[in-house]
Amino acid sequence: MTTQRTVYVFCSAAPPVFEVATVIEALQARGWDVCLGLTPTAASWLDDSLSGLATLTGHPVRSQYKRPEEPDVWPPADAILFAPATFNSVNSWALGLTSNFVVGVVAEGVGKRIPMVAMPCVNAAFVQHPQFEQSVAVLRESGVTVLYGEGGFVPNQPGERRPEGYPWRIALDAVEAVAGAPR
């Protein structure tokens, strides 16, 4: 008998965040229980949709740390998908700067050995900063599957959007691959 697996979907404030309801539904169709976490800016972008997203997942949408005396309202994660992951989120995660909830969870997730997939959403100007490549390397060395470059997200020019859109399917397939078979 298999039990439903839980995936945390974490999103930064980048345009693909507006597609998160479709992503949640796709993961649910694959048999996942989904918990949604957002950076504070992403939460403000989706403010009008937060209650609907909570209904869709069956869990509160989180963007802030809980108080120490508060119970954890999510089941433990079997996998984490952080997409879209912005320049700031990727660098903060790699550097261990946990000032926001989702980055704190994924930073701790490295130590807990939770299977994690990250797919950046950054433009070609940001990736010229030397820290970005270093951060991607640190995350990969830490066991995170980073979908960046060939076979993942390829940066576009500032202000440009790809006609084919953000490659969510690649990210969903990668979650399945890192999590393995259902229990």
PDB file of C-alpha atoms in Angstrom:
ATOM      1  CA  MET A   1       0.000   0.000   0.000  1.00  0.00           C
ATOM      2  CA  THR A   2       1.351   3.425  -0.898  1.00  0.00           C
ATOM      3  CA  THR A   3       0.784   6.604   1.009  1.00  0.00           C
ATOM      4  CA  GLN A   4       0.542   9.970  -0.633  1.00  0.00           C
ATOM      5  CA  ARG A   5       3.863  11.771  -0.910  1.00  0.00           C
ATOM      6  CA  THR A   6       4.215  15.420   0.048  1.00  0.00           C
ATOM      7  CA  VAL A   7       6.045  17.998  -2.030  1.00  0.00           C
ATOM      8  CA  TYR A   8       6.724  21.535  -0.923  1.00  0.00           C
ATOM      9  CA  VAL A   9       6.493  23.935  -3.856  1.00  0.00           C
ATOM     10  CA  PHE A  10       8.411  27.126  -3.152  1.00  0.00           C
ATOM     11  CA  CYS A  11       8.267  30.155  -5.415  1.00  0.00           C
ATOM     12  CA  SER A  12      10.119  33.445  -5.650  1.00  0.00           C
ATOM     13  CA  ALA A  13       8.732  36.599  -7.229  1.00  0.00           C
ATOM     14  CA  ALA A  14       9.281  35.998 -10.940  1.00  0.00           C
ATOM     15  CA  PRO A  15       6.576  35.951 -13.647  1.00  0.00           C
ATOM     16  CA  PRO A  16       6.145  32.119 -13.686  1.00  0.00           C
ATOM     17  CA  VAL A  17       4.790  32.341 -10.114  1.00  0.00           C
ATOM     18  CA  PHE A  18       1.462  33.357 -11.672  1.00  0.00           C
ATOM     19  CA  GLU A  19       1.219  29.810 -13.117  1.00  0.00           C
ATOM     20  CA  VAL A  20       1.541  28.083  -9.742  1.00  0.00           C
ATOM     21  CA  ALA A  21      -2.092  26.898  -9.559  1.00  0.00           C
ATOM     22  CA  THR A  22      -1.585  24.915 -12.766  1.00  0.00           C
ATOM     23  CA  VAL A  23       1.656  23.485 -11.354  1.00  0.00           C
ATOM     24  CA  ILE A  24      -0.109  22.442  -8.149  1.00  0.00           C
ATOM     25  CA  GLU A  25      -2.838  20.714 -10.142  1.00  0.00           C
ATOM     26  CA  ALA A  26      -0.243  18.904 -12.277  1.00  0.00           C
ATOM     27  CA  LEU A  27       1.556  17.640  -9.179  1.00  0.00           C
ATOM     28  CA  GLN A  28      -1.725  16.555  -7.594  1.00  0.00           C
ATOM     29  CA  ALA A  29      -2.564  14.656 -10.797  1.00  0.00           C
ATOM     30  CA  ARG A  30       0.753  12.839 -10.304  1.00  0.00           C
ATOM     31  CA  GLY A  31      -0.352  11.814  -6.806  1.00  0.00           C
ATOM     32  CA  TRP A  32       1.402  14.455  -4.700  1.00  0.00           C
ATOM     33  CA  ASP A  33       0.069  16.280  -1.652  1.00  0.00           C
ATOM     34  CA  VAL A  34       1.273  19.857  -2.270  1.00  0.00           C
ATOM     35  CA  CYS A  35       2.193  22.538   0.257  1.00  0.00           C
ATOM     36  CA  LEU A  36       2.881  26.020  -1.151  1.00  0.00           C
ATOM     37  CA  GLY A  37       5.485  28.394   0.247  1.00  0.00           C
ATOM     38  CA  LEU A  38       6.259  31.818  -1.163  1.00  0.00           C
ATOM     39  CA  THR A  39       8.884  34.471  -0.632  1.00  0.00           C
ATOM     40  CA  PRO A  40       7.314  37.591   0.909  1.00  0.00           C
ATOM     41  CA  THR A  41       7.345  39.416  -2.432  1.00  0.00           C
ATOM     42  CA  ALA A  42       5.821  36.445  -4.271  1.00  0.00           C
ATOM     43  CA  ALA A  43       3.100  36.321  -1.595  1.00  0.00           C
ATOM     44  CA  SER A  44       2.344  39.988  -2.180  1.00  0.00           C
ATOM     45  CA  TRP A  45       2.133  39.373  -5.946  1.00  0.00           C
ATOM     46  CA  LEU A  46      -0.383  36.559  -5.354  1.00  0.00           C
ATOM     47  CA  ASP A  47      -2.230  38.240  -2.500  1.00  0.00           C
ATOM     48  CA  ASP A  48      -5.635  38.048  -4.225  1.00  0.00           C
ATOM     49  CA  SER A  49      -5.136  34.313  -4.914  1.00  0.00           C
ATOM     50  CA  LEU A  50      -3.778  33.098  -1.559  1.00  0.00           C
ATOM     51  CA  SER A  51      -7.051  31.799  -0.124  1.00  0.00           C
ATOM     52  CA  GLY A  52      -7.860  29.972  -3.375  1.00  0.00           C
ATOM     53  CA  LEU A  53      -4.380  28.444  -3.434  1.00  0.00           C
ATOM     54  CA  ALA A  54      -4.813  27.293   0.175  1.00  0.00           C
ATOM     55  CA  THR A  55      -8.124  25.678  -0.796  1.00  0.00           C
ATOM     56  CA  LEU A  56      -6.500  24.032  -3.815  1.00  0.00           C
ATOM     57  CA  THR A  57      -3.670  22.521  -1.741  1.00  0.00           C
ATOM     58  CA  GLY A  58      -5.678  21.864   1.424  1.00  0.00           C
ATOM     59  CA  HIS A  59      -2.884  23.530   3.425  1.00  0.00           C
ATOM     60  CA  PRO A  60      -2.172  27.107   4.493  1.00  0.00           C
ATOM     61  CA  VAL A  61       0.073  29.006   2.081  1.00  0.00           C
ATOM     62  CA  ARG A  62       3.156  30.066   4.018  1.00  0.00           C
ATOM     63  CA  SER A  63       5.482  32.987   3.480  1.00  0.00           C
ATOM     64  CA  GLN A  64       6.595  33.672   7.042  1.00  0.00           C
ATOM     65  CA  TYR A  65       8.314  31.673   9.750  1.00  0.00           C
ATOM     66  CA  LYS A  66       5.978  30.297  12.398  1.00  0.00           C
ATOM     67  CA  ARG A  67       6.421  31.230  16.045  1.00  0.00           C
ATOM     68  CA  PRO A  68       8.286  28.608  18.108  1.00  0.00           C
ATOM     69  CA  GLU A  69       5.184  27.641  20.137  1.00  0.00           C
ATOM     70  CA  GLU A  70       2.997  27.197  17.049  1.00  0.00           C
ATOM     71  CA  PRO A  71       2.469  23.702  15.653  1.00  0.00           C
ATOM     72  CA  ASP A  72       3.780  22.814  12.222  1.00  0.00           C
ATOM     73  CA  VAL A  73       0.769  22.949   9.900  1.00  0.00           C
ATOM     74  CA  TRP A  74       2.343  20.986   7.035  1.00  0.00           C
ATOM     75  CA  PRO A  75       3.199  17.304   6.806  1.00  0.00           C
ATOM     76  CA  PRO A  76       6.929  16.508   6.397  1.00  0.00           C
ATOM     77  CA  ALA A  77       8.279  16.906   2.856  1.00  0.00           C
ATOM     78  CA  ASP A  78       9.265  13.944   0.725  1.00  0.00           C
ATOM     79  CA  ALA A  79      10.639  16.407  -1.848  1.00  0.00           C
ATOM     80  CA  ILE A  80      10.940  20.142  -2.424  1.00  0.00           C
ATOM     81  CA  LEU A  81      10.615  22.048  -5.696  1.00  0.00           C
ATOM     82  CA  PHE A  82      11.901  25.625  -5.630  1.00  0.00           C
ATOM     83  CA  ALA A  83      10.776  27.234  -8.883  1.00  0.00           C
ATOM     84  CA  PRO A  84      10.864  29.912 -10.014  1.00  0.00           C
ATOM     85  CA  ALA A  85      13.982  30.642  -7.970  1.00  0.00           C
ATOM     86  CA  THR A  86      15.229  34.183  -8.464  1.00  0.00           C
ATOM     87  CA  PHE A  87      18.808  35.454  -8.427  1.00  0.00           C
ATOM     88  CA  ASN A  88      18.322  36.606  -4.838  1.00  0.00           C
ATOM     89  CA  SER A  89      16.824  33.304  -3.646  1.00  0.00           C
ATOM     90  CA  VAL A  90      19.492  31.135  -5.312  1.00  0.00           C
ATOM     91  CA  ASN A  91      22.315  33.223  -3.854  1.00  0.00           C
ATOM     92  CA  SER A  92      20.715  33.488  -0.406  1.00  0.00           C
ATOM     93  CA  TRP A  93      20.203  29.708  -0.296  1.00  0.00           C
ATOM     94  CA  ALA A  94      23.772  28.923  -1.341  1.00  0.00           C
ATOM     95  CA  LEU A  95      25.175  31.426   1.145  1.00  0.00           C
ATOM     96  CA  GLY A  96      22.913  30.211   3.976  1.00  0.00           C
ATOM     97  CA  LEU A  97      21.167  33.576   4.363  1.00  0.00           C
ATOM     98  CA  THR A  98      17.825  32.512   5.776  1.00  0.00           C
ATOM     99  CA  SER A  99      15.995  35.776   6.282  1.00  0.00           C
ATOM    100  CA  ASN A 100      12.869  34.415   4.593  1.00  0.00           C
ATOM    101  CA  PHE A 101      10.882  31.273   5.287  1.00  0.00           C
ATOM    102  CA  VAL A 102      11.309  29.381   2.022  1.00  0.00           C
ATOM    103  CA  VAL A 103      15.073  29.933   1.879  1.00  0.00           C
ATOM    104  CA  GLY A 104      15.311  28.835   5.512  1.00  0.00           C
ATOM    105  CA  VAL A 105      13.463  25.593   4.796  1.00  0.00           C
ATOM    106  CA  VAL A 106      15.598  24.696   1.769  1.00  0.00           C
ATOM    107  CA  ALA A 107      18.819  25.610   3.570  1.00  0.00           C
ATOM    108  CA  GLU A 108      17.824  23.245   6.378  1.00  0.00           C
ATOM    109  CA  GLY A 109      16.633  20.723   3.793  1.00  0.00           C
ATOM    110  CA  VAL A 110      20.216  20.277   2.628  1.00  0.00           C
ATOM    111  CA  GLY A 111      21.167  19.037   6.091  1.00  0.00           C
ATOM    112  CA  LYS A 112      18.034  16.901   6.355  1.00  0.00           C
ATOM    113  CA  ARG A 113      18.854  15.356   2.963  1.00  0.00           C
ATOM    114  CA  ILE A 114      15.403  16.082   1.568  1.00  0.00           C
ATOM    115  CA  PRO A 115      15.430  15.517  -2.200  1.00  0.00           C
ATOM    116  CA  MET A 116      15.309  19.000  -3.752  1.00  0.00           C
ATOM    117  CA  VAL A 117      14.969  20.455  -7.218  1.00  0.00           C
ATOM    118  CA  ALA A 118      15.604  24.110  -8.017  1.00  0.00           C
ATOM    119  CA  MET A 119      14.934  25.821 -11.317  1.00  0.00           C
ATOM    120  CA  PRO A 120      16.095  29.416 -11.544  1.00  0.00           C
ATOM    121  CA  CYS A 121      14.281  32.178 -13.362  1.00  0.00           C
ATOM    122  CA  VAL A 122      16.976  34.769 -13.987  1.00  0.00           C
ATOM    123  CA  ASN A 123      17.902  36.928 -16.923  1.00  0.00           C
ATOM    124  CA  ALA A 124      21.178  36.973 -18.828  1.00  0.00           C
ATOM    125  CA  ALA A 125      22.345  40.157 -17.087  1.00  0.00           C
ATOM    126  CA  PHE A 126      22.010  38.669 -13.593  1.00  0.00           C
ATOM    127  CA  VAL A 127      23.936  35.526 -14.469  1.00  0.00           C
ATOM    128  CA  GLN A 128      26.937  37.645 -15.452  1.00  0.00           C
ATOM    129  CA  HIS A 129      27.455  38.342 -11.747  1.00  0.00           C
ATOM    130  CA  PRO A 130      30.144  35.870 -10.591  1.00  0.00           C
ATOM    131  CA  GLN A 131      28.219  34.880  -7.452  1.00  0.00           C
ATOM    132  CA  PHE A 132      25.420  33.241  -9.410  1.00  0.00           C
ATOM    133  CA  GLU A 133      27.561  30.486 -10.990  1.00  0.00           C
ATOM    134  CA  GLN A 134      29.250  29.936  -7.624  1.00  0.00           C
ATOM    135  CA  SER A 135      25.870  29.597  -5.938  1.00  0.00           C
ATOM    136  CA  VAL A 136      24.628  27.100  -8.526  1.00  0.00           C
ATOM    137  CA  ALA A 137      27.828  25.077  -7.998  1.00  0.00           C
ATOM    138  CA  VAL A 138      27.430  25.150  -4.193  1.00  0.00           C
ATOM    139  CA  LEU A 139      23.829  23.931  -4.411  1.00  0.00           C
ATOM    140  CA  ARG A 140      24.739  21.145  -6.821  1.00  0.00           C
ATOM    141  CA  GLU A 141      27.640  20.077  -4.586  1.00  0.00           C
ATOM    142  CA  SER A 142      25.149  20.012  -1.692  1.00  0.00           C
ATOM    143  CA  GLY A 143      22.975  17.484  -3.515  1.00  0.00           C
ATOM    144  CA  VAL A 144      20.363  19.846  -4.964  1.00  0.00           C
ATOM    145  CA  THR A 145      19.259  19.136  -8.526  1.00  0.00           C
ATOM    146  CA  VAL A 146      19.608  22.547 -10.156  1.00  0.00           C
ATOM    147  CA  LEU A 147      17.880  22.748 -13.535  1.00  0.00           C
ATOM    148  CA  TYR A 148      19.982  25.487 -15.062  1.00  0.00           C
ATOM    149  CA  GLY A 149      21.649  25.531 -18.449  1.00  0.00           C
ATOM    150  CA  GLU A 150      21.155  22.855 -21.068  1.00  0.00           C
ATOM    151  CA  GLY A 151      18.266  20.600 -20.077  1.00  0.00           C
ATOM    152  CA  GLY A 152      16.888  23.210 -17.671  1.00  0.00           C
ATOM    153  CA  PHE A 153      16.250  26.921 -17.540  1.00  0.00           C
ATOM    154  CA  VAL A 154      18.317  28.984 -19.962  1.00  0.00           C
ATOM    155  CA  PRO A 155      18.441  32.719 -19.166  1.00  0.00           C
ATOM    156  CA  ASN A 156      16.732  35.182 -21.453  1.00  0.00           C
ATOM    157  CA  GLN A 157      17.597  38.820 -22.071  1.00  0.00           C
ATOM    158  CA  PRO A 158      16.289  41.338 -19.487  1.00  0.00           C
ATOM    159  CA  GLY A 159      12.612  42.041 -20.103  1.00  0.00           C
ATOM    160  CA  GLU A 160      12.283  39.234 -22.655  1.00  0.00           C
ATOM    161  CA  ARG A 161       9.885  36.326 -22.259  1.00  0.00           C
ATOM    162  CA  ARG A 162      10.214  33.056 -24.103  1.00  0.00           C
ATOM    163  CA  PRO A 163       7.377  32.098 -26.433  1.00  0.00           C
ATOM    164  CA  GLU A 164       7.546  28.519 -25.087  1.00  0.00           C
ATOM    165  CA  GLY A 165       7.257  29.781 -21.505  1.00  0.00           C
ATOM    166  CA  TYR A 166       8.913  28.588 -18.318  1.00  0.00           C
ATOM    167  CA  PRO A 167       9.841  24.870 -18.539  1.00  0.00           C
ATOM    168  CA  TRP A 168       7.649  23.607 -15.689  1.00  0.00           C
ATOM    169  CA  ARG A 169       7.374  20.070 -17.117  1.00  0.00           C
ATOM    170  CA  ILE A 170      11.143  19.609 -16.728  1.00  0.00           C
ATOM    171  CA  ALA A 171      10.859  20.615 -13.079  1.00  0.00           C
ATOM    172  CA  LEU A 172       7.915  18.291 -12.387  1.00  0.00           C
ATOM    173  CA  ASP A 173       9.709  15.361 -14.025  1.00  0.00           C
ATOM    174  CA  ALA A 174      12.826  16.117 -11.962  1.00  0.00           C
ATOM    175  CA  VAL A 175      10.815  16.039  -8.711  1.00  0.00           C
ATOM    176  CA  GLU A 176       9.598  12.570  -9.638  1.00  0.00           C
ATOM    177  CA  ALA A 177      13.162  11.482 -10.437  1.00  0.00           C
ATOM    178  CA  VAL A 178      14.741  12.742  -7.185  1.00  0.00           C
ATOM    179  CA  ALA A 179      11.920  11.461  -4.980  1.00  0.00           C
ATOM    180  CA  GLY A 180      11.936   7.949  -6.416  1.00  0.00           C
ATOM    181  CA  ALA A 181       9.023   5.569  -6.361  1.00  0.00           C
ATOM    182  CA  PRO A 182       6.091   6.111  -3.987  1.00  0.00           C
ATOM    183  CA  ARG A 183       6.388   4.355  -0.666  1.00  0.00           C
TER     184      ARG A 183
END
